[in-house]
Coordinates of C-alpha atoms and ligand atoms in Angstrom, one line a residue:
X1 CA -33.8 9.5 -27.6
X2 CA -30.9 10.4 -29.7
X3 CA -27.6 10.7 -27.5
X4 CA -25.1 11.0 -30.3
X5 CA -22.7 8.6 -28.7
X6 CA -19.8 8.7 -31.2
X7 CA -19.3 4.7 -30.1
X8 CA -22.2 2.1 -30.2
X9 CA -23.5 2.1 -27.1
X10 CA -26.4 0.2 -25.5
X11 CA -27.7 1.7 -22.3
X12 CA -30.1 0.2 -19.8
X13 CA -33.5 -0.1 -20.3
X14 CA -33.6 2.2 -17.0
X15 CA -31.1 4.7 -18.2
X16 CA -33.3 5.3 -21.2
X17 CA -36.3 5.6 -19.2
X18 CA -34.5 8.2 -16.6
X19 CA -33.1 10.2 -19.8
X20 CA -36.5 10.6 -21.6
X21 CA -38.5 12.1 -18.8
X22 CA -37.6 15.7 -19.3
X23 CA -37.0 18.2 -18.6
X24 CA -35.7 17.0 -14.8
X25 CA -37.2 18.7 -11.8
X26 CA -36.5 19.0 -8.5
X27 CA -36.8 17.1 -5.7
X28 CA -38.5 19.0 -2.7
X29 CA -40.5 17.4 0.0
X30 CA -41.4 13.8 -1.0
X31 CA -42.7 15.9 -4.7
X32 CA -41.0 16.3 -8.1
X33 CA -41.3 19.8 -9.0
X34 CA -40.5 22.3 -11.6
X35 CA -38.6 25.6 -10.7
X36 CA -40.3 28.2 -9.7
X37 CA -39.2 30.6 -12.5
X38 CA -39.5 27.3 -15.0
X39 CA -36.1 27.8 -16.0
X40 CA -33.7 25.2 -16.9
X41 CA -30.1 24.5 -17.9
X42 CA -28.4 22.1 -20.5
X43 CA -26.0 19.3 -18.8
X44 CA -23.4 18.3 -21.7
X45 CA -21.9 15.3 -22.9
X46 CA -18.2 16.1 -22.7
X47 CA -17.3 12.8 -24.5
X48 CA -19.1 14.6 -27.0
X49 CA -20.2 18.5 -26.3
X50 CA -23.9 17.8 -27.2
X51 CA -26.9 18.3 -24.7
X52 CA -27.9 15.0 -22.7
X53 CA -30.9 16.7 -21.0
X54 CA -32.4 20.0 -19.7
X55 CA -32.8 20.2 -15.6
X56 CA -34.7 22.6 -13.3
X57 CA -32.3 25.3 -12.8
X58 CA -33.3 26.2 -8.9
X59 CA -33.8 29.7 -7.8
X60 CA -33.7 31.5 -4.7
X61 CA -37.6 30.5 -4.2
X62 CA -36.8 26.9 -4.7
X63 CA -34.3 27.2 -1.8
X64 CA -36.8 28.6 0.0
X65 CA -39.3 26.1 -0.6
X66 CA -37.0 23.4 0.4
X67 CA -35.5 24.7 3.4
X68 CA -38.8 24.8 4.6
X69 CA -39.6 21.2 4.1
X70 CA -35.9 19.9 5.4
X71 CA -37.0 22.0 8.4
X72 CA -40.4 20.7 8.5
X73 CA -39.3 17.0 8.5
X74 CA -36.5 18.0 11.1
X75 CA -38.6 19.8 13.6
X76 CA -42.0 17.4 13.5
X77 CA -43.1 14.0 11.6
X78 CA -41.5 10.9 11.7
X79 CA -37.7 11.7 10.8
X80 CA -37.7 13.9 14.2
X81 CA -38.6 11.3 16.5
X82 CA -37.3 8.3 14.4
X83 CA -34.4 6.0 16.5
X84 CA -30.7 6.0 15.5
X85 CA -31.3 2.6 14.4
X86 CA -34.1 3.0 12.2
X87 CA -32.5 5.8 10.5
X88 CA -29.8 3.4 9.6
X89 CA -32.4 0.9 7.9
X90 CA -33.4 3.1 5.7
X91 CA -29.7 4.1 4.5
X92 CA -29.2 0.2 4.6
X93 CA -32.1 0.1 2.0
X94 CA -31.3 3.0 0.0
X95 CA -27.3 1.3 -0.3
X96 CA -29.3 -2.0 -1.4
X97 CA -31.6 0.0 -3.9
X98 CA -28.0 2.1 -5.6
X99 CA -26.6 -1.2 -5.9
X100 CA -29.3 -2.8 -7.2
X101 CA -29.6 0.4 -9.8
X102 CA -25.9 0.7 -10.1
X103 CA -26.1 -0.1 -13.8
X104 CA -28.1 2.9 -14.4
X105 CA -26.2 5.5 -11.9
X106 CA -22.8 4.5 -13.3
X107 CA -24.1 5.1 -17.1
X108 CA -25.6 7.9 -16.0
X109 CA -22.1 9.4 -14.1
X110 CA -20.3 8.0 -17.2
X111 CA -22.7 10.4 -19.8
X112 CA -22.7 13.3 -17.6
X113 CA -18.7 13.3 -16.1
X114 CA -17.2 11.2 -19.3
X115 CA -14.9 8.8 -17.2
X116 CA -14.8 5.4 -18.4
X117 CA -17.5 3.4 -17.7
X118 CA -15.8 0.4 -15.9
X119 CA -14.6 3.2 -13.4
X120 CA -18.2 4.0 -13.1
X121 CA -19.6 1.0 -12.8
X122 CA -16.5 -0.9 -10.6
X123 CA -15.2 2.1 -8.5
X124 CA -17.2 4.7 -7.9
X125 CA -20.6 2.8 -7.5
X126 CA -19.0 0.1 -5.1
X127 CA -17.8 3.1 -3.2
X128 CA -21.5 4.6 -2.7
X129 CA -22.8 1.5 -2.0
X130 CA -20.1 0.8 1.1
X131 CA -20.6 4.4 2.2
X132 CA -24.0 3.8 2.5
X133 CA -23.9 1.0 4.4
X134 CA -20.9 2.2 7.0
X135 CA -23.1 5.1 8.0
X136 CA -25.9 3.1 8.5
X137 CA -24.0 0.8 10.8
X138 CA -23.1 4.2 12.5
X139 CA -26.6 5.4 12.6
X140 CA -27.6 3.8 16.0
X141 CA -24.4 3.8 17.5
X142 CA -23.7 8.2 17.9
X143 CA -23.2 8.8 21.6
X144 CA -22.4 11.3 24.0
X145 CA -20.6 10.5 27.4
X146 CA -20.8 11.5 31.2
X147 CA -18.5 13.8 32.2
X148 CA -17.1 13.3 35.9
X149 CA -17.0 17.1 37.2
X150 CA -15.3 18.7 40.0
X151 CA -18.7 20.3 42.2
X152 CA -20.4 17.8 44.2
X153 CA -24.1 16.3 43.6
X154 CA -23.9 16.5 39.9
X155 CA -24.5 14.4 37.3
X156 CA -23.4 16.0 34.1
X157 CA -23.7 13.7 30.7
X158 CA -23.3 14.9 27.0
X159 CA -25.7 14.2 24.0
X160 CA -24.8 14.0 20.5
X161 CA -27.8 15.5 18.5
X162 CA -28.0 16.7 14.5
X163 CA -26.9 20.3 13.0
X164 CA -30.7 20.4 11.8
X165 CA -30.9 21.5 7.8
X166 CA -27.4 20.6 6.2
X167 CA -26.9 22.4 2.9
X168 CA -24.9 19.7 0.8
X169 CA -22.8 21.3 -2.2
X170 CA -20.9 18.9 -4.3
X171 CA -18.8 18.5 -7.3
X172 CA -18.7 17.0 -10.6
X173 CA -15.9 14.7 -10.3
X174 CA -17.4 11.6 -8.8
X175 CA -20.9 12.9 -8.9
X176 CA -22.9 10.3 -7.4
X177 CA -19.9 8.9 -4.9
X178 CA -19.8 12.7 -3.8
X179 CA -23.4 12.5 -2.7
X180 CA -22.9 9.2 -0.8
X181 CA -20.0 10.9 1.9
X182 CA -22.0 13.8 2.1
X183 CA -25.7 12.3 2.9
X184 CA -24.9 9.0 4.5
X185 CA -23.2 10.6 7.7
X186 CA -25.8 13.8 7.2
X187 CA -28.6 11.9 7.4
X188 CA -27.3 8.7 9.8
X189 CA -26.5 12.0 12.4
X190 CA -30.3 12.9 11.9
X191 CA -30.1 15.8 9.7
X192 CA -32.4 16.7 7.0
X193 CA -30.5 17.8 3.6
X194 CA -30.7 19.5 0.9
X195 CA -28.6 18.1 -2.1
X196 CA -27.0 20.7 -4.9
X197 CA -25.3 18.6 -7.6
X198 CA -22.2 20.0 -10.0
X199 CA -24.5 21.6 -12.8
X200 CA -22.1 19.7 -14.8
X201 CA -23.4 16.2 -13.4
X202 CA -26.7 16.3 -12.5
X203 CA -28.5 13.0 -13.7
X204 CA -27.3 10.4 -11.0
X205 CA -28.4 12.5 -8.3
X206 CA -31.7 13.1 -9.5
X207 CA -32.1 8.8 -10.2
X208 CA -30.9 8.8 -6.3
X209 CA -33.8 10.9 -5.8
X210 CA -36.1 8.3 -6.9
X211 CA -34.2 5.2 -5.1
X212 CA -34.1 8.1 -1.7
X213 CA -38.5 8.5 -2.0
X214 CA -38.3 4.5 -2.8
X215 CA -36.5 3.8 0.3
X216 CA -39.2 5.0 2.2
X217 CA -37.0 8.5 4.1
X218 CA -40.1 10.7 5.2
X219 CA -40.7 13.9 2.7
X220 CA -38.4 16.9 3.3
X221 CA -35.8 14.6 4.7
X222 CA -33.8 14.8 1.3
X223 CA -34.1 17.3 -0.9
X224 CA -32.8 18.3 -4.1
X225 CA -32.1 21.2 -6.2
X226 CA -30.1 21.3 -9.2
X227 CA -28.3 24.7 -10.6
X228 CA -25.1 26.4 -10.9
X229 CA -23.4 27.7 -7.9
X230 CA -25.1 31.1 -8.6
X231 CA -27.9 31.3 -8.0
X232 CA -28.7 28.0 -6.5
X233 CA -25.4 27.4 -4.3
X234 CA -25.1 30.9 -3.1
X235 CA -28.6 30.9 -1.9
X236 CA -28.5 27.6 -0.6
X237 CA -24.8 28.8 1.8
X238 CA -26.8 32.3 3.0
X239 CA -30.2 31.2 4.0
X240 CA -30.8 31.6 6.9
X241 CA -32.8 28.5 7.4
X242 CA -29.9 26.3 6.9
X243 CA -27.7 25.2 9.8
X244 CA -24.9 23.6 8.1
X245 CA -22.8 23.4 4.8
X246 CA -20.8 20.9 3.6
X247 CA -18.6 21.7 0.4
X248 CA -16.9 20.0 -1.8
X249 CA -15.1 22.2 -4.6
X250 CA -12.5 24.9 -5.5
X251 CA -10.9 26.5 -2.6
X252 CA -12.2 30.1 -4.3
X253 CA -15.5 28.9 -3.6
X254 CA -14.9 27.7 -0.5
X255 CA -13.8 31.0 0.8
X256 CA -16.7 32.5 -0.5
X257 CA -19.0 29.9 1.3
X258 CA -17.7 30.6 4.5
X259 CA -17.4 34.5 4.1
X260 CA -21.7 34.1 3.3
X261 CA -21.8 31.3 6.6
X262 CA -20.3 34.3 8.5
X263 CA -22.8 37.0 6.8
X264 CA -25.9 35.3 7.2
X265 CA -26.3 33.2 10.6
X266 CA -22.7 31.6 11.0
X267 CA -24.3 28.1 10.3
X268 CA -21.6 25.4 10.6
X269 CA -19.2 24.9 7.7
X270 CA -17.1 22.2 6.6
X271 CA -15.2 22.4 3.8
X272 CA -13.2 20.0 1.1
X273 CA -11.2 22.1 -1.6
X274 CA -8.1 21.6 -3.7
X275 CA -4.9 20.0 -3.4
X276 CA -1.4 20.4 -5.2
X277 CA 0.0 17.6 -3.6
X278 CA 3.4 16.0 -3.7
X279 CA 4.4 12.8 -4.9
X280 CA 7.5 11.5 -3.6
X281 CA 9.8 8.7 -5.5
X282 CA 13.2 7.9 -3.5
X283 CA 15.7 5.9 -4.9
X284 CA 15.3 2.9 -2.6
X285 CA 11.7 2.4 -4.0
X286 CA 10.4 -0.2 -5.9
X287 CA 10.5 1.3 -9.2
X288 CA 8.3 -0.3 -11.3
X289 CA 5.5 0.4 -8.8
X290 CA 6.5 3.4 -7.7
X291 CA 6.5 4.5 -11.5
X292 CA 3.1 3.0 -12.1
X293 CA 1.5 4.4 -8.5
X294 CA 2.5 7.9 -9.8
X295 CA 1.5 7.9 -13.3
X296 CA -1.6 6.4 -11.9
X297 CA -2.0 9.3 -8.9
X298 CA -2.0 11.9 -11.5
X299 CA -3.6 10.4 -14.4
X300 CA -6.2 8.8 -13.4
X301 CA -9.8 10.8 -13.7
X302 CA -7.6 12.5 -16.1
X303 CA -6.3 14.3 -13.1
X304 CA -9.9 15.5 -12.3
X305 CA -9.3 14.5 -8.2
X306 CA -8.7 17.1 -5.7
X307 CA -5.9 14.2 -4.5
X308 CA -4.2 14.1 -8.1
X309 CA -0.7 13.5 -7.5
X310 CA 0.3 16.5 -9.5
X311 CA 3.8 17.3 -7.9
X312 CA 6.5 14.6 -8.4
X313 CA 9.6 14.7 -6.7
X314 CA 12.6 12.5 -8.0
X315 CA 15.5 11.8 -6.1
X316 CA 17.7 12.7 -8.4
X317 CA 19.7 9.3 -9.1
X318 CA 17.1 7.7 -10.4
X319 CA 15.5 11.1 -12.0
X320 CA 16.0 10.3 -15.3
X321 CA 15.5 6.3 -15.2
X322 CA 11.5 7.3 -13.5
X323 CA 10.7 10.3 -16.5
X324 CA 11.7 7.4 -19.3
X325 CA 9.5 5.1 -17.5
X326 CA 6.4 7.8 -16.3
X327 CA 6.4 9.0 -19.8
X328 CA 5.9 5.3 -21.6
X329 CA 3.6 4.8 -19.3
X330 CA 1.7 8.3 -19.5
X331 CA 1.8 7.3 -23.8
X332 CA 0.3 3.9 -23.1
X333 CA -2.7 5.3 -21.2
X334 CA -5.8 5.2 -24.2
X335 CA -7.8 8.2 -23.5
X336 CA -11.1 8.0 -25.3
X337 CA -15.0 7.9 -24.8
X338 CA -16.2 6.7 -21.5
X339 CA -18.3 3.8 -22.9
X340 CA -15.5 2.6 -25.2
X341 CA -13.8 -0.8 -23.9
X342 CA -10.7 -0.6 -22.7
X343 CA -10.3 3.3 -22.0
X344 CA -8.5 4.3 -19.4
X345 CA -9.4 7.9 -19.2
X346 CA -12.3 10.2 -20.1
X347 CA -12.2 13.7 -21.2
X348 CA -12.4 16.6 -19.3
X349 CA -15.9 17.5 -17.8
X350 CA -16.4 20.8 -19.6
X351 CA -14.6 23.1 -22.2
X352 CA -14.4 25.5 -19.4
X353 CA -11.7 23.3 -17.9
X354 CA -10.3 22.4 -20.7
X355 CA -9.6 25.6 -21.6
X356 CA -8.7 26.3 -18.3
X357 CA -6.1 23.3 -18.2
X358 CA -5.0 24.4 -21.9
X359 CA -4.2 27.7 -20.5
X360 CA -1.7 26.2 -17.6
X361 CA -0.2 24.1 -20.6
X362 CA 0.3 27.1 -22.5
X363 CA 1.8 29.3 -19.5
X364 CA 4.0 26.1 -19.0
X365 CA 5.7 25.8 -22.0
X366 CA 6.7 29.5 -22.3
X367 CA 7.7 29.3 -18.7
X368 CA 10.3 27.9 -16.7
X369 CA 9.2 23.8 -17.3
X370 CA 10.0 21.8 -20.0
X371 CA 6.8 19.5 -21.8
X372 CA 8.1 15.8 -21.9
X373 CA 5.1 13.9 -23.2
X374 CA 1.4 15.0 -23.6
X375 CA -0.2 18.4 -24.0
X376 CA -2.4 17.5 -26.7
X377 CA -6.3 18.0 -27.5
X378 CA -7.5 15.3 -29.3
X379 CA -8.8 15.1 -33.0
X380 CA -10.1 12.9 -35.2
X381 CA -13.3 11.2 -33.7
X382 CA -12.5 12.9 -30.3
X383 CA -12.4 15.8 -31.9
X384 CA -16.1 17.1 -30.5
X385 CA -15.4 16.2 -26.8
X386 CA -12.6 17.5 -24.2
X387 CA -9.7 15.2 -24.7
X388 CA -6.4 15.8 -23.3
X389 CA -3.4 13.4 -23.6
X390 CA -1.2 12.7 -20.5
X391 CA 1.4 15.8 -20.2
X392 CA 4.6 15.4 -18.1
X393 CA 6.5 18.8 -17.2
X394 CA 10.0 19.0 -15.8
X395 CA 11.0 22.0 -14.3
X396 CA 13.6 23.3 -11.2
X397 CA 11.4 26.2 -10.5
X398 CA 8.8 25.3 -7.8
X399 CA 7.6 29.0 -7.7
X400 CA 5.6 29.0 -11.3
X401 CA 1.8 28.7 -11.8
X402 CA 2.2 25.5 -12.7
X403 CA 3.9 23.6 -9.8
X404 CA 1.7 26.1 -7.3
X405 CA -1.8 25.9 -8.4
X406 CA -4.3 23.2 -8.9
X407 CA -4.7 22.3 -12.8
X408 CA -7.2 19.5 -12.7
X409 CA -6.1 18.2 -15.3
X410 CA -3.9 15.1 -16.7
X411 CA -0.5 17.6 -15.4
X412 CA 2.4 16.2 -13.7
X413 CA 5.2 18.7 -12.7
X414 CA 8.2 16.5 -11.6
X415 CA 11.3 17.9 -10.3
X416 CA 14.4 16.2 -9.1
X417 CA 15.9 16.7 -5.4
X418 CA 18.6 16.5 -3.7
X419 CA 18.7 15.9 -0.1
X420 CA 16.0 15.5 2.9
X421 CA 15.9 18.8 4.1
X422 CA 15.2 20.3 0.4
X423 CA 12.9 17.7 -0.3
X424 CA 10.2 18.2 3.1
X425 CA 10.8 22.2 1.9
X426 CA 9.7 22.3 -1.2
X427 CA 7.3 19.1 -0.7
X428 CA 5.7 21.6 1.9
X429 CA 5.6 25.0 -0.5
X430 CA 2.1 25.2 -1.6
X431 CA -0.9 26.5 0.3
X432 CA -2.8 23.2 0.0
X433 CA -2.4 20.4 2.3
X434 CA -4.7 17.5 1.0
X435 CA -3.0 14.5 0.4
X436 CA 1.1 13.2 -0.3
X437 CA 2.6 10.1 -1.5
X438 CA 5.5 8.6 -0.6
X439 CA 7.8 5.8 -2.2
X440 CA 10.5 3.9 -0.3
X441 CA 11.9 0.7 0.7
X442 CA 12.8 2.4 4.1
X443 CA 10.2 2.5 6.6
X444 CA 11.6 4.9 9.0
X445 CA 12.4 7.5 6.1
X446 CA 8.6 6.7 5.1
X447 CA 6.8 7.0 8.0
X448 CA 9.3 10.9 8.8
X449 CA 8.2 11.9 5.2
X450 CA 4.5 11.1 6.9
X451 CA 5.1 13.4 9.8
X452 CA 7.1 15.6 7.9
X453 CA 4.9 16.5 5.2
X454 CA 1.4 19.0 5.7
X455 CA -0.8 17.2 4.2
X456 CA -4.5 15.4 5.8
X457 CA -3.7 12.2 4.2
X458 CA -0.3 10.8 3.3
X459 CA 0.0 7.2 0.6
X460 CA 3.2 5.1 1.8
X461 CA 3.8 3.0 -1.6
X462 CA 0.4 3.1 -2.6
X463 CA -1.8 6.6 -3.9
X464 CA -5.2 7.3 -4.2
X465 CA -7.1 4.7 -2.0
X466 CA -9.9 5.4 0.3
X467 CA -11.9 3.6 2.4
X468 CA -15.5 5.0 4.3
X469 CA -14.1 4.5 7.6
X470 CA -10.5 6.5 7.4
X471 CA -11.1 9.9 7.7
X472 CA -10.3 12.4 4.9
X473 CA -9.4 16.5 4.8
X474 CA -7.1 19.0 4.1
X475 CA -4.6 20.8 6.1
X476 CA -4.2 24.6 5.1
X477 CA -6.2 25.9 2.2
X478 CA -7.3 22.5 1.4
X479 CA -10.2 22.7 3.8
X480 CA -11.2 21.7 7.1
X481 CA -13.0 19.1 8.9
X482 CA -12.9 15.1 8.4
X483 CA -15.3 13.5 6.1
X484 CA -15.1 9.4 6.3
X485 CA -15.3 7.6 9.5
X486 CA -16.8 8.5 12.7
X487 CA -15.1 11.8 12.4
X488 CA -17.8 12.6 9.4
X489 CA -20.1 12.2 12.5
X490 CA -18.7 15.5 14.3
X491 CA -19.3 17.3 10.9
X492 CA -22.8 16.8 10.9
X493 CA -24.0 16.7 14.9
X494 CA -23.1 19.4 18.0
X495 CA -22.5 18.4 21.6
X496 CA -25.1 19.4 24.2
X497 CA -24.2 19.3 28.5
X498 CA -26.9 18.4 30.3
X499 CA -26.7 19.0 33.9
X500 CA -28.4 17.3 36.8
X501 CA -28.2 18.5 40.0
X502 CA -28.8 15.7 42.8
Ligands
NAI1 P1 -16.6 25.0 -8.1 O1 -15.9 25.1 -6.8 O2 -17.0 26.3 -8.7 O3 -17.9 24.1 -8.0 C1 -18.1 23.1 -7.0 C2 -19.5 23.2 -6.6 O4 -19.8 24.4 -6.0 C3 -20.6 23.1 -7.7 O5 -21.7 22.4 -7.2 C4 -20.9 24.5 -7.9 O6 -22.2 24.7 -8.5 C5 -20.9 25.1 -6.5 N1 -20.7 26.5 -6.4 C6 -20.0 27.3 -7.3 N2 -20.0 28.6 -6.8 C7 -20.7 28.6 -5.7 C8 -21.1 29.6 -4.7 N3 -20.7 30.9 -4.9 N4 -21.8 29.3 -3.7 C9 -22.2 28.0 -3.5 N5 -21.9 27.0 -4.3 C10 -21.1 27.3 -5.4 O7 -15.6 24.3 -9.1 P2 -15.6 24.3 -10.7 O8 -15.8 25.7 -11.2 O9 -16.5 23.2 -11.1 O10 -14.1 23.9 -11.0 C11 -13.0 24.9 -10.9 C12 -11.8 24.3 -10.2 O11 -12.2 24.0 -8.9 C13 -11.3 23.1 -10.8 O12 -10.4 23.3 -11.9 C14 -10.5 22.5 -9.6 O13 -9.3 23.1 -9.5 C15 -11.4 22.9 -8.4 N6 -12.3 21.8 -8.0 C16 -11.9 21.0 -7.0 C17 -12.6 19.9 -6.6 C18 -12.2 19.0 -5.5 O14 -12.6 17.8 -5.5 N7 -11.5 19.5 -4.5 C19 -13.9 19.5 -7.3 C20 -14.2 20.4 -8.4 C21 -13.4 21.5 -8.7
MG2 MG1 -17.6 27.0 -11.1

């Protein structure tokens, strides 16, 4: 197969073999099968802009077909009686299969998403693989209590049991690590699931697929339907045969998701949406990391991370002494093709967003923010794919388009301040409320910017890290609920009283 890699590339043996049985289909029951209507859809090489491979675009009868599977396996066969315990053997084997096929998922995710392949193949995979294997520890360990009531002769004791049919919808910016914290506590709660990949990242979930029916999980128990959010997410969120969404994805989607939860039989929703969050250096901090942790919080997946550290806050002593430093470092960052050595970022996913982030770019420089470094689509061999160089904006105005909405894209909008009380203000002027840095020597004044600031997750001198077991969500339009650790658990699984009367 001819992939048109601009860079000489050699893929795995397995990688090959995934990419040349086309055109993909979808995964229902324990059966690969082609859409109903037999359409399909291109997925794009954005290092590039050429077609990687056509996949089964699913329609509203493909979500029909396997709702009624995931609610097959839920209601009778083996997955519905199966233990806690065994459940988590079988995510323990599927976490020892992805890592044994990590190679091929993380050339796959690198194709289809563009990031460099070392982040691939040494962050996101790992990550899977760990999330895996902390939900199946969890598996046989989800418990209700006994409750000690006021009437007497009564024994009253809770059980924890699964949603039923979850309806997984995730994005395209860590495809395959996006599928791992929505399945592994899905499925270690007893769920059965139905998967919808970004339709820009399909391929990793579809080789999961394979690893999933390799594993040995009974048929129905995962399912998976590739498409764009219409039709295939929309009719995914309003059948009523689903009990439970879990989102990952633009906050105007999410709204729309839970307006059709509501409409159609107010299954459970849980949602993980977008962030503008601040990044905060004070003057006590050590610099040199400080400056690296931010350019890093921001740059990183080309700022592709609903955690992207895309507001930077200065104090304003050492205001200008941080830009001179962020902006050497932002030019230093080598932004090329994912399966070059030694390239830090990727492109964009799509020329949708990079038109979209070219459009912020443009509002910002006629605007009230000044362009340091950056702004730049790249030429030259690049030229064909969706390269952006690192931008730095400076600006006093916290009310533009810019410092209020989420680019996602390599954007910083940094900003000097001035004192405490301005600082938790403006850090707190946004309607997201996903994640915040903070950078200081002082541990009091870092642990009040902690409880100060509205955020779900808040970085004291460090950005960006996550771990399966410390929950993660938004505060405001962000989202709700906790994915990661045990609280992932409460997503995915509803409380029942029993009462005994003695
Ligand atoms: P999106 O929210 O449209 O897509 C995310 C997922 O939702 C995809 O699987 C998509 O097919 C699905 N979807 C879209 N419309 C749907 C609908 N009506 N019903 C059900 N599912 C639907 O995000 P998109 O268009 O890829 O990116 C646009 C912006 O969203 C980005 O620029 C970024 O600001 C934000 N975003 C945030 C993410 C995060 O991690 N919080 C991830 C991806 C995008
Ligand atoms: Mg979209």
């Amino acid at each position: 197969m001819d992939l048109n890699l601009p860079v000489d590339v050699t893929l795995q043996p397995g990688t090959l073999a995934f990419l040349e049985s086309v055109p993909k289909k979808l995964l229902i029951g324990r059966e690969w099968v082609e859409a109903a209507s037999g359409e399909t859809f291109a997925t794009i090489n954005p290092a590039t802009g050429e077609e990687l491979a056509r996949v089964a675009l699913a329609g509203a009868e493909d979500v029909d077909r396997a709702v009624a599977a995931a609610r097959s396996a839920f209601e009778s066969g083996p997955w519905s009686t199966m233990s806690g315990e065994q459940r988590g053997y079988l995510l323990w084997k599927l976490a020892d299969l992805v890592e044994a096929h990590a190679d091929e998922l993380a050339e796959l995710d690198t194709l289809d998403n563009g990031k460099p392949l070392r982040v691939s193949r040494k962050g996101d995979l790992p990550q899977a693989v760990r999330h895996f294997r902390y939900y199946a520890g969890l598996a046989g360990k989800i418990q209700g209590s006994t409750i000690p009531v006021s009437l007497p002769d009564l024994f009253v004791y809770t059980l924890r049991e699964p949603m039923g049919v979850a309806g997984l919808i995730i994005p395209w910016n860590f495809p395959l690590l996006m599928a791992a914290w929505k399945l592994a506590p899905a499925l270690a709660a007893g769920n059965t699931a139905i998967l919808k990949p970004a339709e820009e990242t399909p391929l990793s979930a579809l080789l999961l697929g394979d690893l999933i029916l390799q594993a040995g999980f009974p048929a129905g128990v995962v399912n998976i339907l590739t498409g764009p959010g219409l039709p295939t997410g929309a009719a995914i969120v309003s059948h009523v045969g689903v009990d439970k969404v879990a989102f990952t994805g633009s906050t105007l989607v999410g709204r729309e998701i839970m307006k059709n939860a509501a409409l159609s039989n107010l299954k459970r929703v849980s949602l993980e949406l977008g962030g503008k969050s601040p990044n905060v250096i004070f003057a006590d901090a050590d610099l040199p990391k400080a400056i690296k942790g931010a350019n890093w919080a921001v740059f990183s997946t080309a700022g592709q991370e609903c955690v992207a550290g895309s507001r930077l806050f200065i104090e304003r002593p050492v205001y200008d002494q941080v830009l001179e430093g962020l902006a050497s470092e932002a030019q230093r960052i080598r932004v090329g093709n994912g399966f070059t050595p030694g390239v830090h970022i990727g492109p964009l996913v799509s020329e949708t967003q990079l038109e979209r982030v070219m459009g912020y770019l443009e509002v910002g420089r006629q605007g009230r923010a000044e362009i340091l470094t950056g702004g730049v689509r790249l030429g030259g061999e690049l030229a064909g794919g969706y390269f952006l160089s690192p931008t730095i904006f400076t600006h006093q105005d916290d009310s533009q388009p810019l410092v209020q909405e989420e680019i996602f894209g390599p954007v910083v909008a940094a900003t000097a301040f001035d004192d405490w009380q301005e600082l938790v203000e403006r850090a707190n002027r946004t309607r997201y409320g996903l994640a915040a840095g903070v950078w200081t020597r002082d541990v009091s004044k870092a642990h009040r910017f902690a409880q100060a600031v509205r955020a779900g997750t808040v970085w004291i001198n460090c950005y960006g890290l996550f771990d399966p077991a410390a929950p993660f969500g938004g505060y405001k339009e962000s989202g709700f609920g906790r994915e990661m650790g045990q609280e992932a658990l409460e997503l995915f699984t509803q409380t029942k009283t029993v009462w005994v009367g003695l």
